[in-house]
Amino acid sequence: MHSKVTFCLGLLASLGQGALLNRRAALEDCLSGSSTAVDQIGSDDYNRDITPFNRRLQFKPAAIAVPTTVEQIKSAMACGSKLGYKVTAKCGGHSYASLGLGGEDGHLILELDRMNSVKLDKETNIATVDSGTRLGHLAAELFAQGNRAISHGTCPGVGLSGHVLHGGFGMSSHTHGLALDWVIGMNVLLANGTLVHASETENKDVYWGLLGAGSNFGVVTSYELKTFEAPANVTWFVVSLPWKKNTTVAGLEALEDYALNTQPAELNMRLYATRQFTQLEGSYHGNRTDLEAALEPLLNKTGGKLAAAQTVSWIKGLEHFATMKLNQTYPYTQVQEEFFGKSLELKGLNGTAAKGFADYWFDVAKNETAHWYIQLDIHGGKNSAVWKADSKLTSYVHRDKLYILQFYITTSDDPEAGIKFVNDWSSATTAPLATSDWGMYFNYPDTSLNRTRAQEMYWGSNLGKLQQLKGELDPHELFYYPVSLSPAQKSELA
């Protein structure tokens, strides 16, 4: 009897493996029948495209298609849909959770980074940008073609699409808003293969959903971006903070009061701390004299000291915060780290929440020898362009938050301990807060969240409307990943 059971189980396993191989062969045949190039396993392109930013999260796709036209994207999507594969668009591959590789094994990946054209209309100052463009290339081209810019993040290798479709905070956001605030139109391929244009006046629901939760609804093929004139100069700076356990809560409350009521629009700033030091760092749109005047009331209340500052050109300012050459295109070699990251978007960090945060910082984190950092970005405030933008225009739900707080720890030695370290610090911070006072930022995804909790944290009060839109546009979840939106069921859509 035992041998018969073993034989049956072995037969089922063989049949299952055979079916998987047949399905993959069908996918390869379908892709080869289209005009879309495919990375060959073991090739230099395949090895580059499969390399994750976060070494802790490595996944094996079913195939990597490399389209260079809209029609090729469409045909590759059709292959995935017909054969039951989940389809994931990848632009920069910088996701903390390797979501560009599907966040799990077995996805059909659309590697878009060969599609990186940037064309600026010098009469309208509107740029038409391919969806596979990296931020550094976008910045370099906008400046070279017309001394123009948009607001975006600091890492040149980050892809525009993942960044802009979920927020897009950076070192000019206090002055000029989020990256998604500069999108005035998009061409997007929906799950049914239809190419539509989305803007404030066309397919407004699609436009709203894409700008905040875009990876759930389709594959954007190009963007129309309004731009601003790049400033003549910016001043990067570092302020050292001599905070101790008994002064940190007061320091945080002084920082919060300044961010809420005083910080000028021209000043972009974050708190950055490791086990060894604590500092403020940022970029001021203007000269050093004006920077010093802007910082003076904050330094007087926090004990901070201006440790370094330099006035440079717009491009040199971007290069200062970049970790590599600014203009990044194909072929791109991914710089890898091994870590766990987590974010909080907070209306404030004061009182008991600040005390819980500070106590963990000095009692626990200062004794942790694995490399970690915290980064408290000043996202809002009465002079912030993030707060001044129309909150109803996009599905980015956390526009009312003052801060984006990021926790990071390397995990090469003990991943479970690192994850617990960050989660405990986060819990110490949020324990006294009302649910409405905090959420999480999708662009710093948390791999310890389940799908239900992730959706609540990332999309908050917009979740129901977004799930309805998912049910209408992608009911069969072609664009599924582990923390993607769950589509509303037909009964809910009625």
Tab-separated table of C-alpha atoms in Angstrom:
chain	number	residue	atom	x	y	z
A	1	MET	CA	0.000	0.000	0.000
A	2	HIS	CA	2.782	2.404	0.949
A	3	SER	CA	4.539	1.888	-2.378
A	4	LYS	CA	1.291	2.574	-4.291
A	5	VAL	CA	0.751	5.846	-2.390
A	6	THR	CA	4.346	6.878	-3.039
A	7	PHE	CA	3.961	6.041	-6.730
A	8	CYS	CA	0.741	8.091	-6.985
A	9	LEU	CA	2.263	11.069	-5.248
A	10	GLY	CA	5.313	10.869	-7.476
A	11	LEU	CA	3.099	10.638	-10.552
A	12	LEU	CA	1.098	13.690	-9.484
A	13	ALA	CA	4.292	15.631	-8.853
A	14	SER	CA	5.624	14.677	-12.273
A	15	LEU	CA	2.369	15.647	-13.957
A	16	GLY	CA	2.347	18.981	-12.122
A	17	GLN	CA	5.938	19.687	-13.120
A	18	GLY	CA	5.149	18.713	-16.683
A	19	ALA	CA	2.149	21.029	-16.809
A	20	LEU	CA	4.307	23.880	-15.490
A	21	LEU	CA	6.957	23.256	-18.127
A	22	ASN	CA	4.316	23.058	-20.868
A	23	ARG	CA	2.807	26.342	-19.697
A	24	ARG	CA	6.184	28.057	-19.718
A	25	ALA	CA	6.913	26.653	-23.152
A	26	ALA	CA	3.597	28.082	-24.328
A	27	LEU	CA	4.570	31.458	-22.894
A	28	GLU	CA	7.917	31.361	-24.672
A	29	ASP	CA	6.179	30.423	-27.943
A	30	CYS	CA	3.658	33.224	-27.537
A	31	LEU	CA	6.332	35.823	-26.831
A	32	SER	CA	8.492	34.622	-29.710
A	33	GLY	CA	5.464	34.888	-31.980
A	34	SER	CA	5.175	38.544	-31.102
A	35	SER	CA	7.782	41.139	-31.982
A	36	THR	CA	8.876	41.501	-28.342
A	37	ALA	CA	12.455	40.652	-27.387
A	38	VAL	CA	12.939	38.299	-24.430
A	39	ASP	CA	15.943	38.108	-22.114
A	40	GLN	CA	17.671	34.780	-22.566
A	41	ILE	CA	18.351	33.030	-19.271
A	42	GLY	CA	22.005	33.433	-18.348
A	43	SER	CA	22.629	36.369	-20.684
A	44	ASP	CA	24.126	39.621	-19.436
A	45	ASP	CA	20.770	41.352	-19.913
A	46	TYR	CA	18.911	38.648	-18.001
A	47	ASN	CA	21.393	38.756	-15.128
A	48	ARG	CA	21.141	42.549	-14.948
A	49	ASP	CA	17.366	42.635	-15.201
A	50	ILE	CA	16.787	39.920	-12.592
A	51	THR	CA	19.095	41.513	-9.997
A	52	PRO	CA	17.057	43.074	-7.158
A	53	PHE	CA	17.993	46.210	-5.250
A	54	ASN	CA	17.258	44.343	-2.009
A	55	ARG	CA	19.412	41.212	-2.024
A	56	ARG	CA	17.203	39.721	0.691
A	57	LEU	CA	14.318	39.354	-1.768
A	58	GLN	CA	15.331	37.504	-4.934
A	59	PHE	CA	12.621	36.121	-7.213
A	60	LYS	CA	12.599	34.066	-10.408
A	61	PRO	CA	10.229	35.279	-13.127
A	62	ALA	CA	8.558	33.054	-15.693
A	63	ALA	CA	10.087	35.255	-18.388
A	64	ILE	CA	11.425	38.774	-18.906
A	65	ALA	CA	10.008	40.506	-21.963
A	66	VAL	CA	11.853	43.615	-23.147
A	67	PRO	CA	9.480	45.771	-25.215
A	68	THR	CA	10.589	48.929	-26.984
A	69	THR	CA	7.197	49.994	-28.388
A	70	VAL	CA	3.644	50.282	-27.081
A	71	GLU	CA	2.534	47.521	-29.445
A	72	GLN	CA	5.180	45.184	-28.020
A	73	ILE	CA	4.018	45.909	-24.467
A	74	LYS	CA	0.478	45.128	-25.553
A	75	SER	CA	1.400	41.831	-27.231
A	76	ALA	CA	3.476	40.676	-24.248
A	77	MET	CA	0.609	41.537	-21.890
A	78	ALA	CA	-1.745	39.526	-24.095
A	79	CYS	CA	0.524	36.490	-23.817
A	80	GLY	CA	0.538	36.718	-20.033
A	81	SER	CA	-3.216	37.184	-19.860
A	82	LYS	CA	-4.019	34.332	-22.235
A	83	LEU	CA	-1.777	31.861	-20.396
A	84	GLY	CA	-2.693	32.847	-16.843
A	85	TYR	CA	0.499	34.648	-15.825
A	86	LYS	CA	0.558	37.696	-13.617
A	87	VAL	CA	2.121	40.627	-15.466
A	88	THR	CA	4.476	43.065	-13.757
A	89	ALA	CA	5.920	46.209	-15.301
A	90	LYS	CA	9.481	46.966	-14.177
A	91	CYS	CA	11.163	50.291	-14.715
A	92	GLY	CA	13.948	50.892	-12.205
A	93	GLY	CA	13.933	47.741	-10.082
A	94	HIS	CA	14.568	49.764	-6.940
A	95	SER	CA	11.627	48.464	-4.892
A	96	TYR	CA	12.503	47.598	-1.294
A	97	ALA	CA	10.203	44.569	-1.681
A	98	SER	CA	11.367	43.590	-5.197
A	99	LEU	CA	7.884	44.373	-6.483
A	100	GLY	CA	9.328	45.099	-9.928
A	101	LEU	CA	10.098	41.376	-10.078
A	102	GLY	CA	6.557	40.580	-8.956
A	103	GLY	CA	7.308	40.310	-5.240
A	104	GLU	CA	7.181	36.524	-5.752
A	105	ASP	CA	8.266	33.884	-8.250
A	106	GLY	CA	6.577	33.193	-11.551
A	107	HIS	CA	5.523	36.558	-12.997
A	108	LEU	CA	5.894	37.720	-16.580
A	109	ILE	CA	8.106	40.793	-16.216
A	110	LEU	CA	7.918	43.658	-18.688
A	111	GLU	CA	11.356	45.287	-18.480
A	112	LEU	CA	10.681	48.846	-19.645
A	113	ASP	CA	14.025	50.565	-19.104
A	114	ARG	CA	14.933	50.480	-22.800
A	115	MET	CA	12.007	52.875	-23.316
A	116	ASN	CA	13.529	56.084	-21.917
A	117	SER	CA	12.863	58.933	-24.331
A	118	VAL	CA	12.432	62.437	-22.886
A	119	LYS	CA	11.137	65.151	-25.241
A	120	LEU	CA	10.512	68.698	-24.022
A	121	ASP	CA	8.171	70.985	-25.946
A	122	LYS	CA	9.924	74.333	-25.585
A	123	GLU	CA	6.756	76.298	-26.317
A	124	THR	CA	4.533	74.646	-23.691
A	125	ASN	CA	7.323	73.377	-21.377
A	126	ILE	CA	5.488	70.055	-21.260
A	127	ALA	CA	7.682	66.958	-21.460
A	128	THR	CA	6.596	63.667	-22.998
A	129	VAL	CA	8.460	60.919	-21.194
A	130	ASP	CA	8.630	57.160	-21.751
A	131	SER	CA	7.582	55.128	-18.727
A	132	GLY	CA	10.904	53.271	-18.491
A	133	THR	CA	12.913	56.428	-17.842
A	134	ARG	CA	15.068	56.644	-14.716
A	135	LEU	CA	14.947	59.767	-12.543
A	136	GLY	CA	18.525	60.823	-13.215
A	137	HIS	CA	18.077	60.607	-16.973
A	138	LEU	CA	14.840	62.590	-16.740
A	139	ALA	CA	16.539	65.323	-14.703
A	140	ALA	CA	19.546	65.525	-17.018
A	141	GLU	CA	17.419	65.678	-20.180
A	142	LEU	CA	14.931	68.255	-18.900
A	143	PHE	CA	17.790	70.527	-17.877
A	144	ALA	CA	19.769	70.021	-21.085
A	145	GLN	CA	16.770	70.563	-23.347
A	146	GLY	CA	15.409	73.695	-21.728
A	147	ASN	CA	16.646	74.403	-18.189
A	148	ARG	CA	13.524	72.680	-16.831
A	149	ALA	CA	12.823	70.280	-13.956
A	150	ILE	CA	10.161	68.458	-11.963
A	151	SER	CA	10.120	67.503	-8.308
A	152	HIS	CA	11.378	63.947	-7.680
A	153	GLY	CA	13.517	61.722	-5.462
A	154	THR	CA	17.280	61.746	-5.046
A	155	CYS	CA	18.396	58.355	-6.399
A	156	PRO	CA	19.187	58.553	-10.151
A	157	GLY	CA	18.609	54.843	-10.775
A	158	VAL	CA	15.021	54.832	-9.511
A	159	GLY	CA	12.460	54.360	-12.260
A	160	LEU	CA	10.023	57.172	-12.940
A	161	SER	CA	6.954	54.931	-13.011
A	162	GLY	CA	7.182	53.231	-9.625
A	163	HIS	CA	8.169	56.563	-8.100
A	164	VAL	CA	5.574	58.839	-9.640
A	165	LEU	CA	2.626	56.430	-9.531
A	166	HIS	CA	2.749	56.137	-5.733
A	167	GLY	CA	3.779	59.625	-4.615
A	168	GLY	CA	7.323	60.661	-5.402
A	169	PHE	CA	8.829	62.630	-2.514
A	170	GLY	CA	12.249	64.249	-2.801
A	171	MET	CA	14.561	67.160	-2.049
A	172	SER	CA	12.395	69.719	-3.832
A	173	SER	CA	8.980	68.528	-2.641
A	174	HIS	CA	8.523	71.203	0.014
A	175	THR	CA	9.057	73.773	-2.727
A	176	HIS	CA	7.384	72.050	-5.682
A	177	GLY	CA	5.269	69.147	-4.404
A	178	LEU	CA	5.376	65.440	-5.147
A	179	ALA	CA	6.440	63.945	-8.481
A	180	LEU	CA	2.837	62.929	-9.191
A	181	ASP	CA	1.787	66.581	-8.912
A	182	TRP	CA	3.610	67.232	-12.204
A	183	VAL	CA	1.734	64.589	-14.216
A	184	ILE	CA	-0.930	66.110	-16.456
A	185	GLY	CA	-1.551	63.085	-18.652
A	186	MET	CA	-0.696	59.418	-19.183
A	187	ASN	CA	-1.121	56.783	-21.846
A	188	VAL	CA	-1.915	53.468	-20.183
A	189	LEU	CA	-2.612	49.929	-21.360
A	190	LEU	CA	-5.418	48.412	-19.295
A	191	ALA	CA	-5.822	44.733	-18.470
A	192	ASN	CA	-8.184	44.215	-21.414
A	193	GLY	CA	-5.498	45.487	-23.817
A	194	THR	CA	-7.117	48.860	-24.425
A	195	LEU	CA	-4.807	51.876	-24.681
A	196	VAL	CA	-6.405	54.938	-23.071
A	197	HIS	CA	-5.305	58.466	-22.278
A	198	ALA	CA	-5.926	59.605	-18.708
A	199	SER	CA	-5.917	63.195	-17.487
A	200	GLU	CA	-8.002	65.616	-15.419
A	201	THR	CA	-10.512	65.709	-18.288
A	202	GLU	CA	-10.200	62.247	-19.912
A	203	ASN	CA	-10.805	59.001	-18.027
A	204	LYS	CA	-10.652	61.004	-14.811
A	205	ASP	CA	-11.218	57.979	-12.571
A	206	VAL	CA	-8.255	56.183	-14.173
A	207	TYR	CA	-6.094	59.314	-13.770
A	208	TRP	CA	-7.094	59.592	-10.105
A	209	GLY	CA	-6.349	55.925	-9.401
A	210	LEU	CA	-3.046	55.815	-11.265
A	211	LEU	CA	-1.651	58.775	-9.318
A	212	GLY	CA	-1.309	57.085	-5.949
A	213	ALA	CA	-1.912	53.401	-6.697
A	214	GLY	CA	-0.839	53.120	-10.316
A	215	SER	CA	0.795	49.702	-10.283
A	216	ASN	CA	-2.639	48.138	-9.773
A	217	PHE	CA	-4.489	49.263	-12.880
A	218	GLY	CA	-2.388	48.962	-16.001
A	219	VAL	CA	0.943	49.592	-17.670
A	220	VAL	CA	1.643	53.261	-18.265
A	221	THR	CA	3.510	53.685	-21.556
A	222	SER	CA	4.225	57.430	-21.401
A	223	TYR	CA	3.659	60.554	-19.320
A	224	GLU	CA	3.025	64.206	-20.043
A	225	LEU	CA	4.736	66.261	-17.372
A	226	LYS	CA	4.456	69.961	-16.752
A	227	THR	CA	7.812	71.395	-15.630
A	228	PHE	CA	9.267	74.325	-13.728
A	229	GLU	CA	12.304	76.444	-14.518
A	230	ALA	CA	15.329	75.036	-12.721
A	231	PRO	CA	16.576	77.520	-10.114
A	232	ALA	CA	19.849	79.331	-10.809
A	233	ASN	CA	21.322	77.855	-7.650
A	234	VAL	CA	20.568	75.748	-4.609
A	235	THR	CA	22.432	75.374	-1.343
A	236	TRP	CA	22.898	71.938	0.138
A	237	PHE	CA	23.572	71.817	3.856
A	238	VAL	CA	24.177	69.688	6.943
A	239	VAL	CA	23.224	70.714	10.501
A	240	SER	CA	24.680	68.705	13.373
A	241	LEU	CA	22.329	68.071	16.306
A	242	PRO	CA	23.763	67.359	19.782
A	243	TRP	CA	20.622	65.590	20.995
A	244	LYS	CA	20.650	63.327	24.039
A	245	LYS	CA	17.881	61.180	25.451
A	246	ASN	CA	16.716	63.949	27.776
A	247	THR	CA	16.655	66.623	25.028
A	248	THR	CA	15.316	64.707	22.030
A	249	VAL	CA	11.583	65.052	22.738
A	250	ALA	CA	11.946	68.816	23.122
A	251	GLY	CA	14.063	68.884	19.974
A	252	LEU	CA	11.435	66.949	18.003
A	253	GLU	CA	8.677	69.242	19.228
A	254	ALA	CA	10.697	72.318	18.239
A	255	LEU	CA	11.285	70.792	14.809
A	256	GLU	CA	7.573	70.070	14.441
A	257	ASP	CA	6.561	73.606	15.358
A	258	TYR	CA	9.080	74.970	12.849
A	259	ALA	CA	7.930	72.590	10.083
A	260	LEU	CA	4.279	73.410	10.674
A	261	ASN	CA	4.492	77.161	11.004
A	262	THR	CA	7.830	78.656	9.952
A	263	GLN	CA	9.773	76.582	7.433
A	264	PRO	CA	9.822	78.544	4.161
A	265	ALA	CA	8.765	76.888	0.922
A	266	GLU	CA	12.322	77.160	-0.409
A	267	LEU	CA	13.707	74.932	2.348
A	268	ASN	CA	13.681	71.142	1.816
A	269	MET	CA	14.908	69.189	4.816
A	270	ARG	CA	15.016	65.910	6.690
A	271	LEU	CA	16.293	64.572	9.992
A	272	TYR	CA	18.802	61.772	9.473
A	273	ALA	CA	20.303	59.656	12.242
A	274	THR	CA	22.460	56.559	12.701
A	275	ARG	CA	23.923	55.010	15.839
A	276	GLN	CA	26.862	57.403	15.528
A	277	PHE	CA	25.294	60.800	14.714
A	278	THR	CA	22.143	62.896	14.282
A	279	GLN	CA	21.786	65.677	11.742
A	280	LEU	CA	19.483	67.726	9.575
A	281	GLU	CA	20.287	67.758	5.883
A	282	GLY	CA	18.663	69.259	2.861
A	283	SER	CA	18.578	71.659	-0.037
A	284	TYR	CA	17.615	75.327	-0.012
A	285	HIS	CA	16.429	76.930	-3.251
A	286	GLY	CA	18.590	80.024	-2.921
A	287	ASN	CA	21.926	81.182	-1.507
A	288	ARG	CA	23.718	80.469	1.758
A	289	THR	CA	22.892	83.829	3.336
A	290	ASP	CA	19.180	83.239	2.919
A	291	LEU	CA	19.565	79.638	4.106
A	292	GLU	CA	21.223	80.779	7.327
A	293	ALA	CA	18.435	83.266	7.960
A	294	ALA	CA	15.806	80.579	7.356
A	295	LEU	CA	17.482	78.103	9.702
A	296	GLU	CA	18.305	80.520	12.526
A	297	PRO	CA	15.069	80.186	14.552
A	298	LEU	CA	15.245	76.394	14.358
A	299	LEU	CA	18.919	76.204	15.360
A	300	ASN	CA	18.286	78.488	18.317
A	301	LYS	CA	15.632	76.098	19.654
A	302	THR	CA	17.329	72.767	18.879
A	303	GLY	CA	20.984	73.505	19.649
A	304	GLY	CA	21.881	72.685	16.057
A	305	LYS	CA	24.955	74.010	14.272
A	306	LEU	CA	25.427	74.514	10.550
A	307	ALA	CA	28.278	72.082	9.875
A	308	ALA	CA	28.507	72.365	6.088
A	309	ALA	CA	26.835	74.235	3.249
A	310	GLN	CA	27.615	74.995	-0.370
A	311	THR	CA	25.774	76.950	-3.044
A	312	VAL	CA	25.859	75.115	-6.365
A	313	SER	CA	23.979	74.824	-9.651
A	314	TRP	CA	20.722	72.867	-9.931
A	315	ILE	CA	22.464	69.875	-11.510
A	316	LYS	CA	25.313	69.940	-8.980
A	317	GLY	CA	22.675	69.985	-6.241
A	318	LEU	CA	21.094	66.819	-7.654
A	319	GLU	CA	24.522	65.215	-7.956
A	320	HIS	CA	25.279	66.004	-4.309
A	321	PHE	CA	22.448	63.748	-3.113
A	322	ALA	CA	22.921	61.100	-5.802
A	323	THR	CA	24.735	57.879	-4.947
A	324	MET	CA	26.013	57.455	-8.523
A	325	LYS	CA	26.352	59.277	-11.846
A	326	LEU	CA	23.224	61.316	-12.466
A	327	ASN	CA	22.326	60.333	-16.030
A	328	GLN	CA	21.391	56.646	-15.768
A	329	THR	CA	20.125	54.681	-18.760
A	330	TYR	CA	20.425	51.151	-20.180
A	331	PRO	CA	22.545	49.175	-19.433
A	332	TYR	CA	22.082	49.791	-15.723
A	333	THR	CA	24.000	47.854	-13.078
A	334	GLN	CA	21.922	47.544	-9.936
A	335	VAL	CA	23.664	48.555	-6.712
A	336	GLN	CA	22.548	45.977	-4.155
A	337	GLU	CA	21.874	46.186	-0.437
A	338	GLU	CA	20.448	43.616	1.987
A	339	PHE	CA	17.988	45.189	4.371
A	340	PHE	CA	14.537	45.614	5.844
A	341	GLY	CA	12.775	48.943	5.504
A	342	LYS	CA	9.548	50.352	6.865
A	343	SER	CA	7.804	53.709	6.735
A	344	LEU	CA	5.332	55.751	8.725
A	345	GLU	CA	3.474	58.794	7.459
A	346	LEU	CA	2.695	60.902	10.516
A	347	LYS	CA	0.595	63.964	11.231
A	348	GLY	CA	3.114	64.779	13.936
A	349	LEU	CA	5.736	63.367	16.302
A	350	ASN	CA	5.272	64.944	19.721
A	351	GLY	CA	4.224	64.124	23.285
A	352	THR	CA	3.969	60.429	24.155
A	353	ALA	CA	4.623	59.322	20.573
A	354	ALA	CA	7.858	61.329	20.519
A	355	LYS	CA	8.827	59.905	23.908
A	356	GLY	CA	8.227	56.316	22.760
A	357	PHE	CA	10.241	57.008	19.614
A	358	ALA	CA	13.106	58.661	21.526
A	359	ASP	CA	13.237	56.073	24.329
A	360	TYR	CA	13.611	53.258	21.791
A	361	TRP	CA	16.210	55.287	19.909
A	362	PHE	CA	18.460	55.803	22.916
A	363	ASP	CA	17.703	52.686	24.990
A	364	VAL	CA	17.663	50.105	22.195
A	365	ALA	CA	18.821	51.432	18.825
A	366	LYS	CA	21.997	53.019	20.149
A	367	ASN	CA	23.055	49.534	21.300
A	368	GLU	CA	22.280	47.841	17.966
A	369	THR	CA	25.505	47.169	16.054
A	370	ALA	CA	23.945	46.284	12.684
A	371	HIS	CA	23.928	49.318	10.397
A	372	TRP	CA	20.660	51.229	10.678
A	373	TYR	CA	19.335	54.662	9.989
A	374	ILE	CA	16.171	56.691	10.411
A	375	GLN	CA	15.080	59.422	8.041
A	376	LEU	CA	12.350	61.898	8.975
A	377	ASP	CA	11.347	63.789	5.818
A	378	ILE	CA	9.435	67.025	6.280
A	379	HIS	CA	6.563	66.354	3.911
A	380	GLY	CA	3.992	68.971	4.958
A	381	GLY	CA	3.570	72.258	6.784
A	382	LYS	CA	1.671	75.449	5.990
A	383	ASN	CA	4.249	76.506	3.387
A	384	SER	CA	4.689	73.069	1.815
A	385	ALA	CA	3.641	72.580	-1.811
A	386	VAL	CA	2.577	69.045	-0.847
A	387	TRP	CA	-0.099	70.466	1.431
A	388	LYS	CA	-1.137	73.176	-1.009
A	389	ALA	CA	-1.980	70.762	-3.847
A	390	ASP	CA	-5.562	69.569	-4.412
A	391	SER	CA	-5.941	66.409	-2.314
A	392	LYS	CA	-8.929	65.205	-4.354
A	393	LEU	CA	-7.135	65.180	-7.692
A	394	THR	CA	-5.113	62.028	-6.978
A	395	SER	CA	-5.485	58.875	-4.876
A	396	TYR	CA	-2.353	59.636	-2.829
A	397	VAL	CA	-4.084	59.585	0.544
A	398	HIS	CA	-1.392	60.854	2.915
A	399	ARG	CA	-1.147	64.445	1.727
A	400	ASP	CA	-2.303	65.573	5.192
A	401	LYS	CA	0.732	64.075	6.926
A	402	LEU	CA	3.572	66.268	8.179
A	403	TYR	CA	6.292	63.615	8.030
A	404	ILE	CA	7.454	60.539	6.166
A	405	LEU	CA	9.528	58.514	8.625
A	406	GLN	CA	11.699	55.748	7.221
A	407	PHE	CA	13.373	52.989	9.265
A	408	TYR	CA	16.181	50.952	7.679
A	409	ILE	CA	18.443	48.161	8.943
A	410	THR	CA	20.854	45.825	7.185
A	411	THR	CA	19.833	42.177	7.591
A	412	SER	CA	22.733	40.121	6.234
A	413	ASP	CA	23.575	38.690	9.667
A	414	ASP	CA	20.125	38.041	11.181
A	415	PRO	CA	17.072	39.039	9.094
A	416	GLU	CA	14.487	38.103	11.727
A	417	ALA	CA	16.226	40.162	14.402
A	418	GLY	CA	16.492	43.136	12.052
A	419	ILE	CA	12.817	42.988	11.139
A	420	LYS	CA	11.846	42.775	14.816
A	421	PHE	CA	14.115	45.722	15.645
A	422	VAL	CA	12.375	47.980	13.124
A	423	ASN	CA	8.848	46.759	13.855
A	424	ASP	CA	9.333	47.273	17.594
A	425	TRP	CA	10.602	50.818	17.019
A	426	SER	CA	7.657	51.558	14.770
A	427	SER	CA	5.206	50.163	17.333
A	428	ALA	CA	6.778	52.227	20.118
A	429	THR	CA	6.118	55.302	17.982
A	430	THR	CA	2.551	54.595	16.877
A	431	ALA	CA	1.177	53.016	20.077
A	432	PRO	CA	-0.391	56.243	21.421
A	433	LEU	CA	-1.587	57.536	18.044
A	434	ALA	CA	-5.108	57.516	16.663
A	435	THR	CA	-5.579	55.451	13.503
A	436	SER	CA	-6.266	58.595	11.488
A	437	ASP	CA	-2.953	60.145	12.552
A	438	TRP	CA	-0.686	57.785	10.655
A	439	GLY	CA	-0.292	55.472	7.687
A	440	MET	CA	2.523	54.150	5.497
A	441	TYR	CA	4.243	55.214	2.272
A	442	PHE	CA	4.003	52.701	-0.570
A	443	ASN	CA	7.389	53.640	-2.021
A	444	TYR	CA	9.048	52.294	1.152
A	445	PRO	CA	7.117	48.983	1.187
A	446	ASP	CA	7.032	46.850	4.321
A	447	THR	CA	7.449	43.112	3.619
A	448	SER	CA	6.175	42.175	7.077
A	449	LEU	CA	2.624	43.342	6.283
A	450	ASN	CA	-0.076	41.004	5.017
A	451	ARG	CA	-2.149	42.090	2.047
A	452	THR	CA	-5.127	43.355	4.036
A	453	ARG	CA	-3.056	45.445	6.421
A	454	ALA	CA	-0.850	46.790	3.629
A	455	GLN	CA	-3.843	48.105	1.698
A	456	GLU	CA	-5.194	49.844	4.810
A	457	MET	CA	-1.834	51.467	5.538
A	458	TYR	CA	-0.985	52.567	2.004
A	459	TRP	CA	-4.385	53.773	0.797
A	460	GLY	CA	-6.383	54.566	3.942
A	461	SER	CA	-9.702	56.293	3.334
A	462	ASN	CA	-9.318	55.930	-0.448
A	463	LEU	CA	-9.196	52.132	-0.228
A	464	GLY	CA	-12.866	51.429	-0.951
A	465	LYS	CA	-12.944	53.614	-4.058
A	466	LEU	CA	-9.649	52.143	-5.279
A	467	GLN	CA	-10.898	48.571	-4.806
A	468	GLN	CA	-13.993	49.452	-6.818
A	469	LEU	CA	-11.797	50.825	-9.603
A	470	LYS	CA	-9.675	47.664	-9.452
A	471	GLY	CA	-12.831	45.577	-9.795
A	472	GLU	CA	-13.814	47.543	-12.893
A	473	LEU	CA	-10.415	47.683	-14.607
A	474	ASP	CA	-8.658	44.491	-13.500
A	475	PRO	CA	-11.205	42.087	-11.960
A	476	HIS	CA	-9.063	39.013	-12.703
A	477	GLU	CA	-5.933	40.608	-11.181
A	478	LEU	CA	-3.604	40.459	-14.150
A	479	PHE	CA	-1.538	43.059	-12.285
A	480	TYR	CA	-1.434	41.163	-8.990
A	481	TYR	CA	1.446	41.303	-6.508
A	482	PRO	CA	1.505	40.315	-2.811
A	483	VAL	CA	0.244	43.681	-1.494
A	484	SER	CA	-1.792	44.805	-4.507
A	485	LEU	CA	-5.324	46.110	-4.263
A	486	SER	CA	-8.050	43.500	-3.884
A	487	PRO	CA	-10.758	44.070	-6.498
A	488	ALA	CA	-14.264	44.746	-5.277
A	489	GLN	CA	-16.564	41.840	-6.112
A	490	LYS	CA	-19.425	42.174	-8.593
A	491	SER	CA	-21.990	42.492	-5.801
A	492	GLU	CA	-20.001	45.417	-4.409
A	493	LEU	CA	-19.777	47.068	-7.821
A	494	ALA	CA	-23.506	46.885	-8.446
